[in-house]
Short mmCIF file of C-alpha atoms in Angstrom, two decimals:
data_model
loop_
_atom_site.label_atom_id
_atom_site.label_comp_id
_atom_site.label_asym_id
_atom_site.label_seq_id
_atom_site.Cartn_x
_atom_site.Cartn_y
_atom_site.Cartn_z
CA MET A 1 70.33 109.20 172.55
CA PRO A 2 71.34 105.55 172.02
CA SER A 3 72.80 106.22 168.59
CA LEU A 4 74.70 109.21 169.95
CA THR A 5 76.48 107.10 172.57
CA ARG A 6 77.47 104.53 169.99
CA LEU A 7 78.74 107.32 167.72
CA LEU A 8 80.81 108.76 170.55
CA ILE A 9 82.49 105.46 171.36
CA LEU A 10 83.11 104.34 167.79
CA SER A 11 84.58 107.71 166.92
CA LEU A 12 87.20 107.19 169.61
CA PHE A 13 88.77 104.31 167.88
CA ALA A 14 89.06 103.89 164.69
CA SER A 15 115.22 101.45 156.74
CA LEU A 16 128.62 101.88 151.82
CA ALA A 17 130.49 99.68 151.04
CA PHE A 18 133.09 101.01 148.55
CA CYS A 19 136.12 99.13 147.50
CA ILE A 20 139.34 101.11 147.15
CA GLN A 21 140.61 99.85 143.86
CA LEU A 22 144.18 99.81 142.62
CA GLN A 23 144.28 101.93 139.48
CA LEU A 24 146.81 100.82 136.87
CA PRO A 25 147.67 102.79 133.72
CA PHE A 26 147.02 99.68 131.66
CA LYS A 27 145.10 96.41 131.92
CA LEU A 28 146.57 92.98 132.24
CA PRO A 29 144.56 90.02 130.92
CA PHE A 30 145.02 88.19 134.22
CA PHE A 31 144.24 91.18 136.48
CA LYS A 32 140.77 92.67 136.58
CA HIS A 33 139.01 95.23 138.74
CA LYS A 34 136.92 93.73 141.54
CA GLU A 35 133.68 95.06 140.03
CA GLU A 36 134.49 93.40 136.70
CA VAL A 37 135.10 90.07 138.39
CA GLU A 38 131.94 90.44 140.47
CA LEU A 39 129.79 91.18 137.45
CA GLU A 40 131.21 88.20 135.57
CA GLN A 41 130.45 85.95 138.52
CA LEU A 42 126.84 87.14 138.70
CA ALA A 43 124.77 85.26 136.18
CA VAL A 44 122.74 87.75 134.16
CA ASP A 45 119.20 86.44 133.81
CA VAL A 46 117.47 86.74 130.47
CA THR A 47 114.26 87.46 132.38
CA PRO A 48 114.13 90.87 134.10
CA ARG A 49 114.11 90.72 137.89
CA ILE A 50 112.70 92.98 140.59
CA ALA A 51 113.92 92.82 144.19
CA ILE A 52 111.55 93.73 147.01
CA ILE A 53 113.11 94.42 150.39
CA GLY A 54 110.57 93.63 153.12
CA ALA A 55 107.82 91.01 153.40
CA GLY A 56 105.30 93.01 155.41
CA ALA A 57 102.17 94.74 154.18
CA GLY A 58 104.07 96.94 151.70
CA GLY A 59 106.44 94.32 150.29
CA SER A 60 103.97 91.45 150.01
CA SER A 61 101.35 93.65 148.34
CA ALA A 62 103.98 95.05 145.95
CA ALA A 63 104.69 91.51 144.77
CA PHE A 64 100.95 90.95 144.41
CA TRP A 65 100.44 94.11 142.33
CA ILE A 66 103.30 93.08 140.00
CA SER A 67 101.67 89.67 139.58
CA LYS A 68 98.40 91.35 138.56
CA ALA A 69 100.23 93.16 135.73
CA LYS A 70 101.87 89.87 134.71
CA GLU A 71 98.46 88.19 134.52
CA ARG A 72 96.80 90.97 132.56
CA PHE A 73 99.49 92.06 130.14
CA GLY A 74 102.03 89.22 130.06
CA ILE A 75 104.81 91.31 131.59
CA ASP A 76 107.75 88.92 131.90
CA VAL A 77 109.48 89.57 135.20
CA GLU A 78 110.75 87.55 138.16
CA ILE A 79 110.16 88.76 141.70
CA ASP A 80 112.48 88.14 144.66
CA VAL A 81 111.34 89.19 148.14
CA TYR A 82 113.88 89.52 150.96
CA ASP A 83 113.20 89.77 154.68
CA ARG A 84 115.60 89.30 157.59
CA ALA A 85 112.75 88.05 159.77
CA SER A 86 111.73 84.41 159.89
CA TYR A 87 108.10 85.13 159.00
CA ILE A 88 105.90 87.03 156.56
CA GLY A 89 103.90 89.98 157.83
CA GLY A 90 106.29 92.60 159.22
CA ARG A 91 104.56 94.27 162.13
CA SER A 92 101.62 91.89 161.80
CA THR A 93 102.21 88.63 163.64
CA ILE A 94 100.52 86.45 166.25
CA VAL A 95 101.30 84.39 169.33
CA TYR A 96 99.32 81.83 171.30
CA PRO A 97 98.92 81.80 175.08
CA TYR A 98 101.21 79.16 176.55
CA ASN A 99 102.30 78.45 172.94
CA ASP A 100 99.15 76.36 172.70
CA THR A 101 97.70 76.57 169.20
CA THR A 102 94.37 75.18 170.41
CA LEU A 103 93.79 78.49 172.20
CA SER A 104 92.74 81.72 170.55
CA ARG A 105 95.54 83.56 168.77
CA LEU A 106 96.59 87.03 169.92
CA GLU A 107 97.71 89.73 167.51
CA LEU A 108 101.10 91.02 168.63
CA GLY A 109 101.25 93.95 166.25
CA ALA A 110 98.75 95.46 163.83
CA SER A 111 95.40 94.24 165.12
CA ILE A 112 92.51 95.63 163.08
CA PHE A 113 91.47 97.12 159.78
CA VAL A 114 88.22 98.86 158.93
CA ASP A 115 85.57 98.99 156.22
CA ALA A 116 87.32 101.90 154.46
CA ASN A 117 90.45 99.74 154.08
CA LYS A 118 89.38 98.42 150.72
CA ASN A 119 92.53 96.47 149.81
CA LEU A 120 92.59 94.44 153.01
CA MET A 121 88.84 93.87 152.94
CA ARG A 122 89.01 92.78 149.30
CA ALA A 123 91.96 90.49 150.03
CA ALA A 124 90.08 88.78 152.84
CA LYS A 125 87.17 88.19 150.48
CA GLU A 126 89.22 87.04 147.47
CA PHE A 127 91.36 84.71 149.60
CA ASN A 128 88.37 83.32 151.53
CA LEU A 129 89.71 84.44 154.90
CA THR A 130 87.26 84.49 157.78
CA LEU A 131 86.94 87.83 159.56
CA THR A 132 86.01 88.52 163.14
CA SER A 133 84.24 91.73 164.09
CA PHE A 134 85.15 94.19 166.85
CA VAL A 135 81.74 95.84 167.21
CA ASP A 136 81.70 95.58 171.01
CA GLU A 137 85.43 95.68 171.69
CA PHE A 138 85.42 99.11 173.25
CA SER A 139 82.39 98.87 175.47
CA ASN A 140 83.10 99.25 179.18
CA THR A 141 85.93 101.72 178.73
CA GLY A 142 87.70 104.06 181.13
CA LEU A 143 90.03 107.00 180.49
CA TRP A 144 92.94 107.05 182.98
CA ASP A 145 95.16 110.13 183.37
CA GLY A 146 97.77 108.54 185.66
CA GLY A 147 96.04 109.51 188.86
CA LYS A 148 92.32 109.14 188.30
CA PHE A 149 89.71 108.07 185.79
CA ASP A 150 88.45 111.07 183.82
CA ILE A 151 85.37 109.12 182.80
CA ILE A 152 84.19 105.52 182.86
CA LEU A 153 81.75 104.32 180.24
CA ASP A 154 80.75 101.41 182.38
CA ASP A 155 77.65 99.87 180.87
CA ASP A 156 78.28 96.72 178.79
CA THR A 157 75.22 97.67 176.81
CA TYR A 158 76.63 101.12 176.28
CA SER A 159 74.91 101.60 172.94
CA LYS A 160 71.58 101.42 174.79
CA SER A 161 72.62 103.28 177.92
CA TRP A 162 71.07 106.64 178.66
CA TRP A 163 73.32 106.94 181.70
CA THR A 164 76.51 106.56 179.67
CA THR A 165 75.25 109.12 177.19
CA LEU A 166 74.43 111.56 179.94
CA LYS A 167 77.88 111.17 181.50
CA VAL A 168 79.56 112.00 178.20
CA LEU A 169 77.31 114.99 177.62
CA TRP A 170 77.78 116.22 181.18
CA ARG A 171 81.58 116.16 180.91
CA TYR A 172 82.10 117.30 177.31
CA GLY A 173 78.86 118.95 176.31
CA TYR A 174 77.00 118.25 173.10
CA SER A 175 78.91 120.40 170.63
CA SER A 176 82.47 118.93 170.83
CA PRO A 177 81.55 115.31 170.08
CA MET A 178 79.20 116.34 167.32
CA LYS A 179 81.60 118.88 165.80
CA THR A 180 84.33 116.23 165.66
CA GLN A 181 82.02 114.11 163.56
CA SER A 182 80.49 116.90 161.49
CA ILE A 183 83.61 118.93 160.52
CA SER A 184 83.22 119.17 156.77
CA SER A 185 86.97 118.94 156.09
CA VAL A 186 87.13 115.60 157.94
CA LYS A 187 84.22 114.29 155.92
CA ASN A 188 85.86 115.57 152.74
CA MET A 189 89.13 113.92 153.76
CA ILE A 190 87.41 110.55 153.92
CA THR A 191 85.79 111.14 150.54
CA GLU A 192 89.12 112.16 149.00
CA TYR A 193 90.87 109.17 150.56
CA LEU A 194 88.36 106.77 149.02
CA MET A 195 89.20 108.28 145.61
CA LEU A 196 92.54 106.46 145.89
CA TYR A 197 90.65 103.26 145.10
CA THR A 198 88.99 104.57 141.94
CA ALA A 199 90.18 104.60 138.35
CA GLU A 200 90.66 108.36 138.75
CA SER A 201 93.22 107.90 141.53
CA PRO A 202 96.33 110.03 141.05
CA ARG A 203 99.79 108.49 140.92
CA TRP A 204 102.57 110.29 142.77
CA ASP A 205 106.34 110.32 143.09
CA ASN A 206 106.19 113.19 145.57
CA ILE A 207 104.05 112.96 148.73
CA ALA A 208 103.87 116.75 149.08
CA ASP A 209 102.25 116.94 145.62
CA LEU A 210 99.71 114.33 146.71
CA VAL A 211 98.94 116.34 149.85
CA GLU A 212 98.25 119.41 147.71
CA LYS A 213 96.17 117.48 145.20
CA MET A 214 94.04 115.91 147.92
CA GLY A 215 93.62 119.21 149.76
CA TRP A 216 95.15 117.86 152.97
CA LYS A 217 97.77 120.54 153.66
CA ASP A 218 95.97 121.80 156.77
CA PHE A 219 95.81 118.25 158.13
CA VAL A 220 99.55 117.54 157.90
CA ASN A 221 100.64 121.06 158.89
CA SER A 222 98.65 121.10 162.17
CA THR A 223 98.59 119.05 165.32
CA THR A 224 95.34 117.24 165.94
CA LEU A 225 94.67 119.49 168.92
CA ASP A 226 95.25 122.72 166.99
CA TYR A 227 93.20 121.50 164.05
CA LEU A 228 90.19 120.60 166.17
CA THR A 229 90.45 123.68 168.40
CA ALA A 230 90.47 125.97 165.35
CA ARG A 231 87.19 124.36 164.30
CA GLY A 232 85.40 124.84 167.59
CA VAL A 233 86.04 121.50 169.28
CA GLY A 234 86.58 121.85 173.03
CA GLU A 235 90.05 121.12 174.44
CA LYS A 236 88.73 118.80 177.13
CA TRP A 237 87.17 116.53 174.50
CA SER A 238 90.33 116.63 172.33
CA LYS A 239 92.75 116.07 175.23
CA GLU A 240 90.77 113.22 176.68
CA MET A 241 88.58 111.32 174.22
CA VAL A 242 90.55 112.06 171.03
CA GLU A 243 93.93 111.72 172.80
CA ALA A 244 92.93 108.32 174.14
CA ALA A 245 92.54 107.25 170.48
CA THR A 246 95.87 108.71 169.30
CA ARG A 247 97.72 107.14 172.25
CA VAL A 248 96.30 103.64 171.78
CA ASN A 249 96.68 103.72 167.98
CA TYR A 250 99.99 105.58 167.59
CA GLY A 251 101.48 106.08 171.06
CA GLN A 252 101.43 109.87 170.58
CA ASN A 253 99.60 112.74 172.21
CA VAL A 254 97.01 114.90 170.55
CA ASP A 255 99.19 118.03 170.79
CA LYS A 256 102.10 116.30 168.99
CA ILE A 257 100.64 114.10 166.23
CA HIS A 258 99.54 115.70 162.95
CA ALA A 259 95.83 116.01 162.33
CA LEU A 260 95.64 113.59 159.38
CA GLU A 261 96.84 110.68 161.51
CA GLY A 262 94.71 111.95 164.36
CA ALA A 263 91.69 111.70 162.09
CA CYS A 264 92.73 108.15 161.13
CA SER A 265 92.71 107.26 164.83
CA LEU A 266 89.03 108.10 164.96
CA ALA A 267 88.02 106.05 161.91
CA ALA A 268 87.25 102.66 163.44
CA ASN A 269 83.81 101.94 161.99
CA GLY A 270 83.50 98.31 160.89
CA ALA A 271 86.72 97.20 162.62
CA SER A 272 87.71 93.60 161.78
CA SER A 273 90.63 91.23 161.81
CA VAL A 274 91.38 87.89 160.17
CA LEU A 275 90.25 85.12 162.48
CA LYS A 276 93.53 83.19 162.23
CA GLY A 277 95.76 86.26 162.08
CA ASN A 278 96.08 89.28 159.79
CA PHE A 279 99.44 88.03 158.50
CA HIS A 280 97.53 85.48 156.42
CA ILE A 281 96.60 88.29 154.02
CA PHE A 282 100.27 89.00 153.38
CA GLU A 283 101.11 85.32 153.02
CA LYS A 284 98.33 85.04 150.46
CA PHE A 285 99.66 88.08 148.57
CA LEU A 286 103.04 86.38 148.22
CA ASN A 287 101.60 82.96 147.43
CA HIS A 288 99.50 84.46 144.64
CA SER A 289 102.41 86.49 143.27
CA GLY A 290 104.65 83.47 142.62
CA ALA A 291 107.56 85.44 144.07
CA ASN A 292 110.72 83.82 145.37
CA VAL A 293 110.69 84.59 149.09
CA TYR A 294 113.95 84.67 151.04
CA LEU A 295 113.27 84.80 154.78
CA ASN A 296 116.04 84.98 157.36
CA THR A 297 117.96 86.85 154.68
CA GLU A 298 119.46 90.24 155.42
CA VAL A 299 120.17 92.65 152.58
CA LYS A 300 123.57 94.13 153.38
CA SER A 301 124.00 96.59 150.52
CA ILE A 302 122.59 97.73 147.20
CA VAL A 303 124.99 99.18 144.61
CA ARG A 304 124.68 100.39 141.07
CA VAL A 305 125.90 98.30 138.19
CA PRO A 306 128.51 100.58 136.55
CA THR A 307 127.36 102.29 133.34
CA SER A 308 123.93 100.73 133.74
CA SER A 309 120.54 101.44 135.27
CA ARG A 310 120.59 98.05 137.00
CA TRP A 311 121.37 97.23 140.62
CA ILE A 312 123.31 94.61 142.58
CA VAL A 313 121.76 93.34 145.80
CA HIS A 314 124.26 91.86 148.26
CA SER A 315 122.50 89.75 150.87
CA SER A 316 123.47 87.20 153.48
CA SER A 317 122.64 84.49 150.93
CA GLY A 318 124.64 85.92 148.01
CA SER A 319 124.43 88.58 145.29
CA LYS A 320 122.12 89.15 142.34
CA ILE A 321 121.58 91.73 139.62
CA TYR A 322 118.17 93.40 139.34
CA ASN A 323 116.45 95.68 136.92
CA ALA A 324 114.62 97.42 139.75
CA ILE A 325 114.45 97.66 143.54
CA ILE A 326 111.41 98.25 145.75
CA LEU A 327 112.35 99.14 149.31
CA ALA A 328 109.33 98.27 151.46
CA ALA A 329 110.84 98.68 154.92
CA PRO A 330 111.89 101.72 156.96
CA PHE A 331 115.30 102.53 155.43
CA HIS A 332 117.13 103.44 158.62
CA GLN A 333 115.94 100.24 160.31
CA THR A 334 117.35 97.98 157.58
CA ASN A 335 121.01 98.91 158.34
CA MET A 336 121.82 98.28 154.70
CA ALA A 337 124.24 100.39 152.70
CA VAL A 338 123.15 102.23 149.56
CA PRO A 339 125.00 104.80 147.46
CA PRO A 340 125.52 107.95 149.58
CA ASP A 341 123.61 110.18 147.19
CA LEU A 342 120.52 108.01 147.72
CA ALA A 343 120.94 107.71 151.49
CA ASP A 344 121.07 111.52 151.69
CA LEU A 345 117.60 111.68 150.14
CA ILE A 346 115.95 109.87 153.07
CA PRO A 347 115.84 111.94 156.25
CA PRO A 348 116.05 110.09 159.58
CA GLN A 349 112.61 108.97 160.71
CA PRO A 350 112.18 108.42 164.46
CA TYR A 351 109.78 105.71 165.56
CA VAL A 352 107.75 105.21 168.71
CA HIS A 353 109.43 102.41 170.67
CA LEU A 354 106.54 100.39 172.05
CA HIS A 355 106.46 97.64 174.64
CA VAL A 356 103.69 95.09 174.09
CA THR A 357 102.87 92.81 177.00
CA LEU A 358 100.45 89.91 176.59
CA LEU A 359 99.35 87.87 179.57
CA THR A 360 96.76 85.58 181.02
CA THR A 361 95.22 86.11 184.43
CA ARG A 362 92.55 84.50 186.55
CA SER A 363 91.33 87.97 187.47
CA GLU A 364 88.39 88.99 185.35
CA ARG A 365 89.17 92.66 186.03
CA ALA A 366 92.25 94.69 186.94
CA ASN A 367 92.80 95.44 190.62
CA PRO A 368 90.62 98.46 191.47
CA GLU A 369 92.94 99.54 194.29
CA TYR A 370 95.74 100.32 191.80
CA PHE A 371 93.38 102.86 190.28
CA GLY A 372 92.33 104.33 193.58
CA LEU A 373 88.93 102.67 193.53
CA PRO A 374 87.30 100.92 196.49
CA PRO A 375 87.89 97.15 196.81
CA GLY A 376 85.32 95.20 194.87
CA THR A 377 84.76 97.93 192.29
CA GLN A 378 84.59 96.58 188.78
CA THR A 379 87.32 98.30 186.76
CA PRO A 380 86.75 98.83 183.03
CA LYS A 381 87.78 96.03 180.68
CA VAL A 382 89.41 98.55 178.37
CA ILE A 383 91.50 101.29 179.97
CA LEU A 384 92.80 104.01 177.68
CA THR A 385 94.98 106.88 178.80
CA THR A 386 95.46 110.60 178.42
CA TYR A 387 98.41 112.89 179.19
CA GLU A 388 96.21 115.37 181.00
CA GLY A 389 97.33 114.34 184.48
CA LYS A 390 100.98 114.97 183.57
CA ARG A 391 100.10 118.30 181.96
CA ALA A 392 98.45 119.31 185.22
CA GLY A 393 101.56 118.47 187.26
CA GLY A 394 100.72 114.86 188.09
CA ILE A 395 102.28 111.63 186.89
CA GLU A 396 102.24 110.12 183.43
CA PRO A 397 100.28 106.87 183.09
CA GLU A 398 102.50 103.79 183.35
CA PHE A 399 100.85 102.34 180.25
CA ASN A 400 99.17 103.54 177.07
CA SER A 401 96.33 101.04 177.19
CA ILE A 402 95.09 97.88 178.87
CA SER A 403 92.61 95.69 177.00
CA TYR A 404 90.94 92.53 178.21
CA LEU A 405 90.68 90.51 175.00
CA GLY A 406 88.66 87.48 176.01
CA ARG A 407 88.40 84.33 178.03
CA ILE A 408 90.25 81.05 177.50
CA ASN A 409 89.67 77.69 179.12
CA ARG A 410 92.85 75.75 179.67
CA LYS A 411 93.12 72.38 181.34
CA SER A 412 95.08 72.43 184.58
CA ASP A 413 97.52 69.78 185.75
CA TYR A 414 94.55 68.11 187.45
CA GLY A 415 92.56 67.84 184.24
CA ASP A 416 89.93 70.42 185.04
CA GLU A 417 89.44 73.60 183.04
CA GLU A 418 90.31 76.85 184.75
CA PRO A 419 89.07 80.07 183.16
CA GLU A 420 91.67 82.71 182.40
CA TRP A 421 91.45 86.05 180.67
CA THR A 422 93.88 87.31 178.04
CA VAL A 423 95.13 90.89 178.34
CA LYS A 424 97.14 93.16 176.04
CA ILE A 425 99.12 96.13 177.39
CA PHE A 426 100.80 98.86 175.34
CA SER A 427 103.40 100.90 177.23
CA LYS A 428 106.34 103.24 176.73
CA ASP A 429 108.54 101.25 179.14
CA ARG A 430 108.88 97.60 180.10
CA ILE A 431 106.17 96.32 182.42
CA SER A 432 107.72 94.35 185.31
CA ASP A 433 106.46 91.08 186.74
CA GLU A 434 105.90 92.84 190.04
CA TRP A 435 103.66 95.43 188.40
CA LEU A 436 101.67 92.72 186.65
CA GLU A 437 101.11 90.90 189.92
CA LYS A 438 100.02 94.13 191.61
CA VAL A 439 97.50 94.97 188.91
CA PHE A 440 96.31 91.52 187.81
CA GLY A 441 96.99 89.23 190.75
CA ASN A 442 97.46 85.64 189.63
CA VAL A 443 99.25 85.86 186.27
CA GLY A 444 99.75 82.62 184.35
CA TRP A 445 101.53 83.32 181.06
CA VAL A 446 103.43 86.43 179.94
CA TYR A 447 104.83 87.35 176.52
CA ARG A 448 106.78 90.57 175.89
CA LYS A 449 107.67 92.19 172.59
CA GLU A 450 109.36 95.48 171.74
CA TRP A 451 108.53 97.20 168.47
CA ASP A 452 109.53 100.35 166.69
CA ALA A 453 105.85 100.36 166.11
CA TYR A 454 104.86 103.66 164.52
CA PRO A 455 106.65 106.60 162.97
CA VAL A 456 106.68 109.75 165.07
CA LEU A 457 104.22 111.95 163.23
CA PRO A 458 104.55 115.67 163.99
CA PRO A 459 103.14 118.28 161.63
CA THR A 460 105.25 118.30 158.49
CA PHE A 461 105.29 119.10 154.80
CA THR A 462 108.61 117.35 154.08
CA PHE A 463 108.59 113.73 152.95
CA PRO A 464 111.15 111.30 151.51
CA PRO A 465 111.01 110.84 147.73
CA VAL A 466 109.02 107.89 146.41
CA LYS A 467 111.50 107.47 143.56
CA LEU A 468 115.10 107.47 144.78
CA ASP A 469 116.67 106.79 141.38
CA GLN A 470 115.85 105.10 138.10
CA GLY A 471 114.56 101.68 139.04
CA PHE A 472 114.74 102.32 142.81
CA TYR A 473 111.50 103.08 144.69
CA TYR A 474 110.67 103.60 148.36
CA VAL A 475 107.25 102.42 149.62
CA ASN A 476 107.79 103.70 153.17
CA ALA A 477 108.09 107.28 151.97
CA PHE A 478 104.35 107.20 152.68
CA GLU A 479 104.73 106.48 156.42
CA PRO A 480 105.32 110.05 157.69
CA PHE A 481 102.07 110.88 155.88
CA ILE A 482 99.79 108.02 156.96
CA SER A 483 100.97 104.83 158.66
CA THR A 484 98.64 101.81 158.57
CA MET A 485 98.67 98.31 157.09
CA GLU A 486 96.19 99.46 154.48
CA THR A 487 98.02 102.59 153.38
CA GLU A 488 101.19 100.50 152.89
CA THR A 489 99.25 98.50 150.29
CA VAL A 490 98.06 101.72 148.64
CA ALA A 491 101.62 103.12 148.61
CA SER A 492 102.98 99.88 147.14
CA ARG A 493 100.37 99.91 144.37
CA ASN A 494 101.47 103.41 143.42
CA VAL A 495 105.17 102.41 143.48
CA VAL A 496 104.57 99.31 141.36
CA ASP A 497 102.59 101.31 138.81
CA LEU A 498 105.36 103.91 138.49
CA LEU A 499 108.07 101.26 138.29
CA LEU A 500 106.31 99.10 135.70
CA HIS A 501 105.65 102.11 133.50
CA GLU A 502 109.31 103.09 133.74
CA GLU A 503 110.67 99.60 133.04
CA PHE A 504 108.00 98.01 130.84
CA GLY A 505 105.80 100.82 129.55
CA SER A 506 102.68 99.37 131.14
CA GLY A 507 101.35 99.39 134.67
CA ILE A 508 98.95 97.35 136.76
CA CYS A 509 95.99 98.44 134.63
CA GLY A 510 97.76 99.13 131.36
CA PRO A 511 99.84 101.96 129.90
CA GLN A 512 97.86 104.86 131.40
CA LEU A 513 99.24 106.36 134.61
CA SER A 514 96.12 108.09 135.89
CA GLY A 515 92.62 109.17 135.05
CA PRO A 516 89.80 107.11 133.51
CA LYS A 517 90.73 104.46 131.01
CA ASP A 518 89.53 104.55 127.41
CA GLY A 519 87.32 101.52 127.97
CA THR A 520 89.10 99.31 125.48
CA GLU A 521 91.26 97.07 127.65
CA ASN A 522 90.89 94.98 130.75
CA VAL A 523 87.94 96.84 132.23
CA THR A 524 86.46 94.42 134.76
CA HIS A 525 84.17 96.90 136.55
CA ASP A 526 82.54 100.19 135.83
CA ALA A 527 84.46 102.35 138.28
CA ASN A 528 81.83 105.06 138.17
CA THR A 529 78.87 102.91 139.20
CA ASP A 530 80.29 99.91 141.05
CA ASP A 531 80.90 100.51 144.74
CA ASP A 532 82.92 97.29 144.84
CA PHE A 533 85.51 98.62 142.38
CA VAL A 534 89.00 98.66 143.92
CA LEU A 535 91.83 99.94 141.75
CA GLY A 536 94.50 97.32 141.20
CA TRP A 537 92.17 94.46 141.93
CA ASP A 538 89.97 95.85 139.18
CA CYS A 539 90.73 97.98 136.14
#
């Protein structure tokens, strides 16, 4: 029984400018076309250059993968990384309560990664970054449907609680939780995913081909609800426990999000984060790469060099010619112009617009009366939500999740320390000050952030191309497939390998694109026997 309860809880979590040119029937030595003048003004480097647009997980890791090829095979290339933000990390960044760096940092965006995320785990190890574990983060959890709690797992020692186990079994039965864990296709999916870290990993320029090769067509063509229902999992379990996971992780309901991402929502075993902020991984990637990093720099347009396979990047800091481009940001969010034939290749990708509210409060628990509970009742420290109340004709929850993150001790104006608790809220709409006061009472500090946080992920079999043109690659083509920090690093490794083969005839691990190597060059691990082998880090 105790192990079953723990299994149940852990399973829950887991981005045109054309010049009209005057055409003359002859050329004058003192009158040149604008493009000719522009190209003359741009100094052509002897050393090949690659531009990376975006300094988040995808862009920073792309620079890192290029640097690994430079180290191993002496590929001579310069790397420039552009980002319009003032920081490295993309959707991974931190803030401090009261802007006080002596207090514990709070992740504003991407918060955790798990044991199966081999690139991030390896990076933390290689860069000597201290991790903090989330083993007990989701104890004392309630599922709120907008009008009532469907279930409260209210024992802080939930992994040892017979009562909690009995409550779960009473509401959902034994078969649905166990079937969710035991579905062979889900287990096979995890096994196939881990193959992406082996020397036998495929390379892909078409996501649909990768889906077929991995045997994941049913996952991306079905909603999570339909997929689980077809395999005997009860709807109540899927629409409550599984939906709570898809809503907190992706802001989407179980009957809308495709089953592959739904399965990712449930894979939270070994959840960790970097003690001082996950963005440190991406800073370390760029530091190691030796790339030139241009923050606060917006890329305005990318155009072809006439009669060439090279590209001109026009940014807010000037213009440069590049041998290749890696776009590692959502294309439609960059607002940059590219040749129309390339723009037409990337379908619009809607994103979930998420409001993140961080706060401190002197209330150790949320106000029970807001949730219809008697005064004095201890509300759960983690409150997840379902859409079931709305489906039944009630109201939609006013938030996606509320999580008490921990306690801080901050000196008051009188010199004494007053305990406060930090809270993170995800919501579809802005949370007002009045609402915060109603739910949390005495609120000290509030920080609000709006993100286009996750791609909307309905069932699909249509994806943007990875390769847009010769020397132009798109990392975020992977996002409608799987969207996590880790999978951005996997997608960037694939893009870098394809690009380096195209431009230099040798990739991150040499000239071979896929399959086992011949054993004659740069083999640092035996990929068949070493569980620590991670493709890209090792060859």
